[in-house]
mmCIF file of C-alpha atoms (C1' of nucleotides) in Angstrom:
data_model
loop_
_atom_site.group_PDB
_atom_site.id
_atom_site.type_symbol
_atom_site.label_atom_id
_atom_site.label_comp_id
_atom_site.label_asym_id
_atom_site.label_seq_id
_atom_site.Cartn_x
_atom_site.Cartn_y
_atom_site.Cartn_z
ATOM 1 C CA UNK A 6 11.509 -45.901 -23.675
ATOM 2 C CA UNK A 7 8.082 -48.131 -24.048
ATOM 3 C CA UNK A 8 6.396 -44.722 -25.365
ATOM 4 C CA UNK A 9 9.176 -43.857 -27.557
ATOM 5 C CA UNK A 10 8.784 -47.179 -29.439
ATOM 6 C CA UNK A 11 5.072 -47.045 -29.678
ATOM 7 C CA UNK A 12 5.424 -43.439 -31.160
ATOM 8 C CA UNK A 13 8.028 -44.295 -33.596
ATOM 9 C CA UNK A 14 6.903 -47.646 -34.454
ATOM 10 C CA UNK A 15 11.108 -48.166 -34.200
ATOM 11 C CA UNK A 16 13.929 -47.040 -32.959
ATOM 12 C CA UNK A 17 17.729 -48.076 -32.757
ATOM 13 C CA UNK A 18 19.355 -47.462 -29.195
ATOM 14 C CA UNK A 19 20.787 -43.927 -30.199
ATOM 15 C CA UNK A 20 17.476 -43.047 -31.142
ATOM 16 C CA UNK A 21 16.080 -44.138 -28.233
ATOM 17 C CA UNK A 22 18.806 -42.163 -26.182
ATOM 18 C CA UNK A 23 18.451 -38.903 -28.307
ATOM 19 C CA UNK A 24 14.307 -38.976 -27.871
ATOM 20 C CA UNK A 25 14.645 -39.457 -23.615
ATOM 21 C CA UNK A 26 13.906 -36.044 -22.002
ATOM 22 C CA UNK A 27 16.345 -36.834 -18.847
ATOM 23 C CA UNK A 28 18.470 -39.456 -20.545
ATOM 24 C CA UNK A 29 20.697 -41.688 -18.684
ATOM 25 C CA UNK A 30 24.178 -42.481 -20.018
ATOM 26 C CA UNK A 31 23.842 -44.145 -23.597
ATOM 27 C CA UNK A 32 25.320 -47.908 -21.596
ATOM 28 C CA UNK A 33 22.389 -47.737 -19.600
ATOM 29 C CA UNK A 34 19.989 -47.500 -22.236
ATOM 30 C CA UNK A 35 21.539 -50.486 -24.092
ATOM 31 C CA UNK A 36 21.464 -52.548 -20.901
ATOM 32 C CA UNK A 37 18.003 -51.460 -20.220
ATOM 33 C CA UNK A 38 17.059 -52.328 -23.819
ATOM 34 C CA UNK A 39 18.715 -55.996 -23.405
ATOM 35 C CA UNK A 40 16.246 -56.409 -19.944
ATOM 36 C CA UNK A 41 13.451 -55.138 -21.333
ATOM 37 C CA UNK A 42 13.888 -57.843 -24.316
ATOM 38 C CA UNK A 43 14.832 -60.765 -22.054
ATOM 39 C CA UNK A 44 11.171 -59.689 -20.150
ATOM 40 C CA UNK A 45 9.735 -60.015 -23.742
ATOM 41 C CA UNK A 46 8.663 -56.475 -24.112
ATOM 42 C CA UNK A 47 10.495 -55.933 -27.261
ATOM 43 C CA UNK A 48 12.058 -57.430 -29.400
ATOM 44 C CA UNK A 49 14.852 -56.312 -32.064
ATOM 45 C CA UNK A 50 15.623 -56.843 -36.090
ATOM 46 C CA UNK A 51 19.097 -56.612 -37.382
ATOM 47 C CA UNK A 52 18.835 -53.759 -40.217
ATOM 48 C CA UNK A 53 22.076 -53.084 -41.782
ATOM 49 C CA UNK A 54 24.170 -53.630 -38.598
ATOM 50 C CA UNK A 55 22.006 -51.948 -36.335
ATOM 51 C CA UNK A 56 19.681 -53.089 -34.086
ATOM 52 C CA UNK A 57 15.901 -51.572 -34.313
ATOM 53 C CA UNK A 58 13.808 -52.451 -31.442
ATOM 54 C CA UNK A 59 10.282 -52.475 -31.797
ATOM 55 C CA UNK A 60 7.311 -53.509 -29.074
ATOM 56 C CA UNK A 61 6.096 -56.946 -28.942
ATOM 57 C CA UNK A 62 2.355 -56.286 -27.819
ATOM 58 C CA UNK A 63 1.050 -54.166 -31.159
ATOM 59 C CA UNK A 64 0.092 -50.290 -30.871
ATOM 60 C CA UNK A 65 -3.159 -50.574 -31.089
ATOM 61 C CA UNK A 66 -3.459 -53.335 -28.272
ATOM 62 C CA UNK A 67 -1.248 -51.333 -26.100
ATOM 63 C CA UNK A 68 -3.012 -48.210 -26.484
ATOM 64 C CA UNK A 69 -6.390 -49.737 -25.251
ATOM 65 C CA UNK A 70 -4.681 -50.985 -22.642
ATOM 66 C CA UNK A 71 -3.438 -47.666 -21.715
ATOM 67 C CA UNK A 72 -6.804 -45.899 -22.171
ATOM 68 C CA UNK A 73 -8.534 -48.770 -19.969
ATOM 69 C CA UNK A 74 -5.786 -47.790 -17.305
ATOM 70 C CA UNK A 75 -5.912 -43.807 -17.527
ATOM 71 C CA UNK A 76 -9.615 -44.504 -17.296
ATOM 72 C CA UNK A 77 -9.584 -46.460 -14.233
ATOM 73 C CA UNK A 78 -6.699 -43.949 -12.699
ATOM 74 C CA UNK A 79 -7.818 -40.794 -13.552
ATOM 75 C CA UNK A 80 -11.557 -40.890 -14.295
ATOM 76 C CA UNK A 81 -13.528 -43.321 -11.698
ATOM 77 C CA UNK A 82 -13.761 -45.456 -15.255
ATOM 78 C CA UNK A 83 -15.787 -42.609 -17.065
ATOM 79 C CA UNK A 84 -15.727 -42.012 -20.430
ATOM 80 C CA UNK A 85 -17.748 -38.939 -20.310
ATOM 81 C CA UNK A 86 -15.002 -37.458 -17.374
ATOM 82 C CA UNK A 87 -12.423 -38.763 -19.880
ATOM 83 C CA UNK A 88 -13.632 -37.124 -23.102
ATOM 84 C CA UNK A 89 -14.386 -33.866 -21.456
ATOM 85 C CA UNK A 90 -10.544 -33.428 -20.507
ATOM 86 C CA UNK A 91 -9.837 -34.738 -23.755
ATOM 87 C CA UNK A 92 -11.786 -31.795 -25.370
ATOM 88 C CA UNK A 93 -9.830 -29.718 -22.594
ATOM 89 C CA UNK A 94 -6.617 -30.747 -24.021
ATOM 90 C CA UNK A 95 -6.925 -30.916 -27.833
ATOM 91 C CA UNK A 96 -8.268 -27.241 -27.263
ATOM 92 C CA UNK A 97 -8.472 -24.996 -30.125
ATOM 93 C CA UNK A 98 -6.450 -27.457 -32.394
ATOM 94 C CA UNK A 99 -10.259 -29.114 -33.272
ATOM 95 C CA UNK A 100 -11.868 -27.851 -36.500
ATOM 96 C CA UNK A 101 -15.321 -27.950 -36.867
ATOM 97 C CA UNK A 102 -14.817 -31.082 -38.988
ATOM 98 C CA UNK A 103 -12.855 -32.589 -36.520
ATOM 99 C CA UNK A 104 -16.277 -31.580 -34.371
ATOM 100 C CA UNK A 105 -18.443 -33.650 -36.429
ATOM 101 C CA UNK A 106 -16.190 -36.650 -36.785
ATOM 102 C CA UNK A 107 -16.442 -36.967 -33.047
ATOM 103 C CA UNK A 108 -20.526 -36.832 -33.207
ATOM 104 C CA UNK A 109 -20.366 -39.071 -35.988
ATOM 105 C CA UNK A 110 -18.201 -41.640 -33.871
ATOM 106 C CA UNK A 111 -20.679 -41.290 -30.702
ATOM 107 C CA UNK A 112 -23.590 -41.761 -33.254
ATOM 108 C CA UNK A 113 -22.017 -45.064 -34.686
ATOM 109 C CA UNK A 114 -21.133 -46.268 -31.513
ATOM 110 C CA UNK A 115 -24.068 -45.278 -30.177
ATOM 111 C CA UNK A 116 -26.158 -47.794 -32.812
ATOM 112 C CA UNK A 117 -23.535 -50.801 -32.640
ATOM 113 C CA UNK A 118 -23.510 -50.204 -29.467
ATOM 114 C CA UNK A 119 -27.068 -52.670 -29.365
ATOM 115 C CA UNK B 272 2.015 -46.179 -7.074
ATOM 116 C CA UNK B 273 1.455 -42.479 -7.836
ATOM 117 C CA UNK B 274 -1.677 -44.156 -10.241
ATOM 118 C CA UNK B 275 -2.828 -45.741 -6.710
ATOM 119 C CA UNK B 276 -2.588 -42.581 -5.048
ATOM 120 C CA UNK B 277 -4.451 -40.994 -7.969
ATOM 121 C CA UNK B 278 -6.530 -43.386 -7.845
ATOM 122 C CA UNK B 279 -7.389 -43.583 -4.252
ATOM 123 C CA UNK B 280 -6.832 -40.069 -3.124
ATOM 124 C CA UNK B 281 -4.115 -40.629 -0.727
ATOM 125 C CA UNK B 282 -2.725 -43.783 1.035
ATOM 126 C CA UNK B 283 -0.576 -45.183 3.726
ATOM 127 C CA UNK B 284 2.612 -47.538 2.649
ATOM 128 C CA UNK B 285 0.440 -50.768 3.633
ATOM 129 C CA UNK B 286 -2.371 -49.709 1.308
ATOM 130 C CA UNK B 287 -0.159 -48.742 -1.363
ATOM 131 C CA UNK B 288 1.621 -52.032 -0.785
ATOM 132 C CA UNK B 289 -1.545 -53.932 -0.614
ATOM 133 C CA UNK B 290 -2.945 -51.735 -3.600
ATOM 134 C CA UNK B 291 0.206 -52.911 -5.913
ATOM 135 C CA UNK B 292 -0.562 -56.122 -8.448
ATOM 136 C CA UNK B 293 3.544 -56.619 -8.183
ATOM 137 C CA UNK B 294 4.310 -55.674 -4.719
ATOM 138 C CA UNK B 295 7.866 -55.267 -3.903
ATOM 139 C CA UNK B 296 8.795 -55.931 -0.220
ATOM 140 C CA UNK B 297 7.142 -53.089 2.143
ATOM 141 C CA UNK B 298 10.528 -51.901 2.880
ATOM 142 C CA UNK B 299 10.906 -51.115 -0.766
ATOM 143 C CA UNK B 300 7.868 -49.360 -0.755
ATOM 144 C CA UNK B 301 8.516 -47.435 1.753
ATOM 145 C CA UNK B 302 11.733 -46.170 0.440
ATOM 146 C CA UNK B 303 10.497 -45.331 -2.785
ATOM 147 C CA UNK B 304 7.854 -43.651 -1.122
ATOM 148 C CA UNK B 305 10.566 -41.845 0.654
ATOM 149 C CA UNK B 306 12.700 -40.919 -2.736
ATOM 150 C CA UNK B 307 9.411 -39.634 -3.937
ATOM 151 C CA UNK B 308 8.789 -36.984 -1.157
ATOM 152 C CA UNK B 309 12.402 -36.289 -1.591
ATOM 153 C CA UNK B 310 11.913 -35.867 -5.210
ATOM 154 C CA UNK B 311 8.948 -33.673 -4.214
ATOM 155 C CA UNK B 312 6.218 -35.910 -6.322
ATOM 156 C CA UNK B 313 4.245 -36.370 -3.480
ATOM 157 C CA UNK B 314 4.379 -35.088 0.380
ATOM 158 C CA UNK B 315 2.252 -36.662 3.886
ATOM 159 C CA UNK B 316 0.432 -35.826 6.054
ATOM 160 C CA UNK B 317 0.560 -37.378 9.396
ATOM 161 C CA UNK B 318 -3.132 -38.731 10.645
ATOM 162 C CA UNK B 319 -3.034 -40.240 13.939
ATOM 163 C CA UNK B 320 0.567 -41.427 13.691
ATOM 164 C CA UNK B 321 0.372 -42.998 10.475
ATOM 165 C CA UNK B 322 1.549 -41.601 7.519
ATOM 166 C CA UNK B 323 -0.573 -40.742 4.353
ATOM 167 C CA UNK B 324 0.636 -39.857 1.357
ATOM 168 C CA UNK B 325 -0.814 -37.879 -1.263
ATOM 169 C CA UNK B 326 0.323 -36.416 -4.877
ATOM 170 C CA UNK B 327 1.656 -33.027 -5.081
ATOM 171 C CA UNK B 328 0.180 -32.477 -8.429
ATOM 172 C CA UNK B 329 -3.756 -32.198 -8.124
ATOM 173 C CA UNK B 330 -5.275 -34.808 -9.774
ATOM 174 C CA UNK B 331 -6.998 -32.879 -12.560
ATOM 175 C CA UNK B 332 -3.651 -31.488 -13.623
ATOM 176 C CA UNK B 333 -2.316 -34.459 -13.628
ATOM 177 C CA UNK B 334 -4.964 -36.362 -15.764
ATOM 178 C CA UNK B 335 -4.469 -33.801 -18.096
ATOM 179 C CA UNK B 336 -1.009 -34.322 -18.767
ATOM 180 C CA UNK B 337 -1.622 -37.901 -19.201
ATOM 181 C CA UNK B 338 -4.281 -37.539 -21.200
ATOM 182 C CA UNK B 339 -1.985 -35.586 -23.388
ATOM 183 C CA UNK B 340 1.104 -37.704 -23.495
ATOM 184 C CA UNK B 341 -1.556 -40.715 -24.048
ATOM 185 C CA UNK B 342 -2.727 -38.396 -26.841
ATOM 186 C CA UNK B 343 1.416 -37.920 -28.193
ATOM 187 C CA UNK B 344 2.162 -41.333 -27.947
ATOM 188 C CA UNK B 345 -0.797 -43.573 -29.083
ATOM 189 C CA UNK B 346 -2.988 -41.495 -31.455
ATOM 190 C CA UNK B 347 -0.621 -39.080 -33.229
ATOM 191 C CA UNK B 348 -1.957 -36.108 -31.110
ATOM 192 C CA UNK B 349 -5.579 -36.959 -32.678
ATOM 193 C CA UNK B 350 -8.797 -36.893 -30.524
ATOM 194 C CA UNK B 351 -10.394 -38.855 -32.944
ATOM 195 C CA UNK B 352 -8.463 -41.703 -32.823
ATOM 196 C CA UNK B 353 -8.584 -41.253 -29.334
ATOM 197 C CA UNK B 354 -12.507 -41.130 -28.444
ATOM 198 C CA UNK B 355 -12.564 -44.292 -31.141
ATOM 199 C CA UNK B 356 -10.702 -45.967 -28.277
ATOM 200 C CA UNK B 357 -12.102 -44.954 -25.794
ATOM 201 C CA UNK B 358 -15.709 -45.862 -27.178
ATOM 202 C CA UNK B 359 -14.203 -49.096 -27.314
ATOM 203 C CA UNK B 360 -12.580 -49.882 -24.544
ATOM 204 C CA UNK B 361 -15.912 -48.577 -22.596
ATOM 205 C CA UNK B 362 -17.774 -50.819 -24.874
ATOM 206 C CA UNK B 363 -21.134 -51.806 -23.733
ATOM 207 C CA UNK B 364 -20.576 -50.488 -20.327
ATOM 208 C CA UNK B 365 -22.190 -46.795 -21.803
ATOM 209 C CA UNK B 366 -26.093 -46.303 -21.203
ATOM 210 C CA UNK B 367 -28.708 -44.366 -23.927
ATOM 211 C CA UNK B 368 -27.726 -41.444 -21.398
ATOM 212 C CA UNK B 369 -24.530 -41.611 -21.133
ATOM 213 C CA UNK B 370 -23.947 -41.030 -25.002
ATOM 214 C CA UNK B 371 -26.040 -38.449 -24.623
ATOM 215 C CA UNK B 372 -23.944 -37.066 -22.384
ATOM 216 C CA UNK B 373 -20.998 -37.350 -24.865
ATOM 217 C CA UNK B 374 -23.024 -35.500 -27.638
ATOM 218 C CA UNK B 375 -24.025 -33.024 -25.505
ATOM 219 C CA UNK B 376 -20.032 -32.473 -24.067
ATOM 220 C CA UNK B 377 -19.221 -32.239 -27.786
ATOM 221 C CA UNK B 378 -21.736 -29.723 -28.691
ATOM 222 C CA UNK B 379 -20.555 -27.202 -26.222
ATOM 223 C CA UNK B 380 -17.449 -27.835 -27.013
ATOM 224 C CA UNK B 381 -17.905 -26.725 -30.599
ATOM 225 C CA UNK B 382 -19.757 -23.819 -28.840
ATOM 226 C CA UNK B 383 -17.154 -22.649 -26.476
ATOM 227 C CA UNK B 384 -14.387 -23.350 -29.019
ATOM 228 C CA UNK B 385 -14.556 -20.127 -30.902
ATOM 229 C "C1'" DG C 63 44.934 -52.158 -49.037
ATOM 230 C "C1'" DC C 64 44.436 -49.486 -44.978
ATOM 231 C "C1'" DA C 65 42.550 -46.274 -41.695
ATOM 232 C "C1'" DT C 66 38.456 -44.612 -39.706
ATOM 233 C "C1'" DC C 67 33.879 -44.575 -38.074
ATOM 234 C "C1'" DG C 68 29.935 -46.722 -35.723
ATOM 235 C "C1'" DG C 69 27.672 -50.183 -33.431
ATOM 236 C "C1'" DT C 70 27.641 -54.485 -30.722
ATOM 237 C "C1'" DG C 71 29.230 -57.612 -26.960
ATOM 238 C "C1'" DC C 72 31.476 -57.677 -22.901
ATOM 239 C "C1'" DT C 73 33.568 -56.531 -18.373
ATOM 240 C "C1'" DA C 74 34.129 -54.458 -14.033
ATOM 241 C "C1'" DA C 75 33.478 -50.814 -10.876
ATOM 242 C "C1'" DA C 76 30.414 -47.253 -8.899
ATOM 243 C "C1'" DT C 77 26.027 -46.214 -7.508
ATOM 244 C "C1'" DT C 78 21.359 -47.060 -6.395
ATOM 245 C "C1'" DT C 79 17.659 -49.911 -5.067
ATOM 246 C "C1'" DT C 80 15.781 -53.658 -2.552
ATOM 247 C "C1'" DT C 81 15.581 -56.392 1.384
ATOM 248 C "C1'" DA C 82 15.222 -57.948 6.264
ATOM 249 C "C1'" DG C 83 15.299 -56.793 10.674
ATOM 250 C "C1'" DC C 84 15.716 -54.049 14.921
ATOM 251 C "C1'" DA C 85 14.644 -50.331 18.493
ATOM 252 C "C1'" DA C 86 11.493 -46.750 19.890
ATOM 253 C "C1'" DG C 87 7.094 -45.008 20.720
ATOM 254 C "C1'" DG C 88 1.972 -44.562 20.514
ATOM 255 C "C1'" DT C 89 -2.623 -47.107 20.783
ATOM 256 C "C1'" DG C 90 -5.901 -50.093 22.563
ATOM 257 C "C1'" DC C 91 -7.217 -53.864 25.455
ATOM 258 C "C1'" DT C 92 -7.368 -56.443 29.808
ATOM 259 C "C1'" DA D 16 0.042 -51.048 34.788
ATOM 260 C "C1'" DG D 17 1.220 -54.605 31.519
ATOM 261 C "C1'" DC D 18 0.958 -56.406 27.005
ATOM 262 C "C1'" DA D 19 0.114 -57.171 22.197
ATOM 263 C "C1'" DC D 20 0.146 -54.642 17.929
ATOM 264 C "C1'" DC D 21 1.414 -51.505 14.480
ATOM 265 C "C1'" DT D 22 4.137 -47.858 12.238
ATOM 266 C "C1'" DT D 23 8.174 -45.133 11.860
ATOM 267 C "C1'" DG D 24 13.322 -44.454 11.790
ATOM 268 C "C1'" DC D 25 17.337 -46.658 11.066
ATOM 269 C "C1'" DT D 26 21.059 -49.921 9.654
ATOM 270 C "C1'" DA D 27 23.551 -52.940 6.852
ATOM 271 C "C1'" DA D 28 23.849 -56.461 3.551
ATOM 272 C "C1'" DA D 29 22.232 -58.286 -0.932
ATOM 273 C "C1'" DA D 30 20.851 -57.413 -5.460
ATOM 274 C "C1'" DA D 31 20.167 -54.648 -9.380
ATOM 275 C "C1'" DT D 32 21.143 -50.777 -12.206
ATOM 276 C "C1'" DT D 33 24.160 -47.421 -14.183
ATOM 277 C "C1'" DT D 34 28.440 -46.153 -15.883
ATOM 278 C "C1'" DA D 35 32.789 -46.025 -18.687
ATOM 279 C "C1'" DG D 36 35.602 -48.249 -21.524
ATOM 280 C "C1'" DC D 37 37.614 -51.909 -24.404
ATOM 281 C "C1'" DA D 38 37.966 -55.417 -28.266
ATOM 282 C "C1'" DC D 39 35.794 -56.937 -32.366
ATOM 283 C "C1'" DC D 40 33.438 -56.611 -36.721
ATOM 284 C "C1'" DG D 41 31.495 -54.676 -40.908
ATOM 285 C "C1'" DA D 42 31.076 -50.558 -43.782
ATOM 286 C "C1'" DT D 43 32.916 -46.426 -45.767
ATOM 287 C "C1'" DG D 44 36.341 -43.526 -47.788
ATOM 288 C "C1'" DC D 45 41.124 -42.427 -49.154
#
DNA sequence: GCATCGGTGCTAAATTTTTAGCAAGGTGCT
DNA sequence: AGCACCTTGCTAAAAATTTAGCACCGATGC
């Protein structure tokens, strides 16, 4: 539910239902939605009528948190192990530009980096 | 738990207990670690009569799929976005080398990719 | 105005998960 | 052998989650 919020930026509790792959019944989402906000992982805002959830801790701070963890799970903590299924998965969807953004990101990074 | 047993290889219930940063009682752990065989997420073997659980899904095909939901959820499906992350998250941790390493990774990827 | 359609808040029952604790059996030590 | 010690298999109770369904409220349409 965490990841459907973080790739919609919102959702209302149908939405939320509707986007599950193996969906429980539509009560337990709701109830699961009211935990989950009690725990202060979301939060809602009341737009016309409906409720529209969103994640407290912001995209971008969740998503390094993620990375740091599929790093640490997956990778012994190396980014080199990490990029290299990375380049695995995005395939043939990179173009050659997409190619020389990446060098151009290692080459910044590289120079900030010290 | 399945990241500890990704993490670690394979595991008995104590270390996976042990291993948790939330643990539930052992009991718990040990049923879920039940449902999960059941389920067919992971299987045991039995060393010296103590069991040791390990992932059914290899590890490699597993990081992939993360890497790609990661990938869905947090950066729009773009590597880009992505590596910038990833560069940093690992921060100041990477050596001269290692972004060698990285260039070189994305170099025969451009290679290989057509 | 009035009926209908959704969505929320709530309740209560069914189901599942979590918990503690016990017996059985193997290991290792004395 | 006898005795801790540890892990599994099991049970049963407690706690949490999941489920369906109802009343209420605002909006929409006739």
């Amino acid at each position: 539910m965490l990841d459907i919020l973080y790739r919609c930026g919102q959702a209302t509790a149908a939405e939320i239902h509707a986007g599950m792959q193996d969906p429980p019944s539509y009560s337990a989402v709701r109830a699961l939605l009211r935990v989950l906000e009690e725990k202060g992982h979301i939060r809602h805002r009341e737009k016309n009528l409906r409720y529209v959830y969103l994640p407290v801790v912001p995209r971008e701070k969740a998503s390094r948190s993620a990375v740091a963890h599929l790093l640490d799970t997956f990778f012994d903590g190396s980014a080199e192990q990490a990029v290299a299924t990375l380049l695995d998965v995005s395939g043939s969807k990179l173009s050659d530009e997409d190619f020389e953004r990446l060098s151009a990101l290692i080459e910044k990074a590289r120079k900030e980096g010290r």
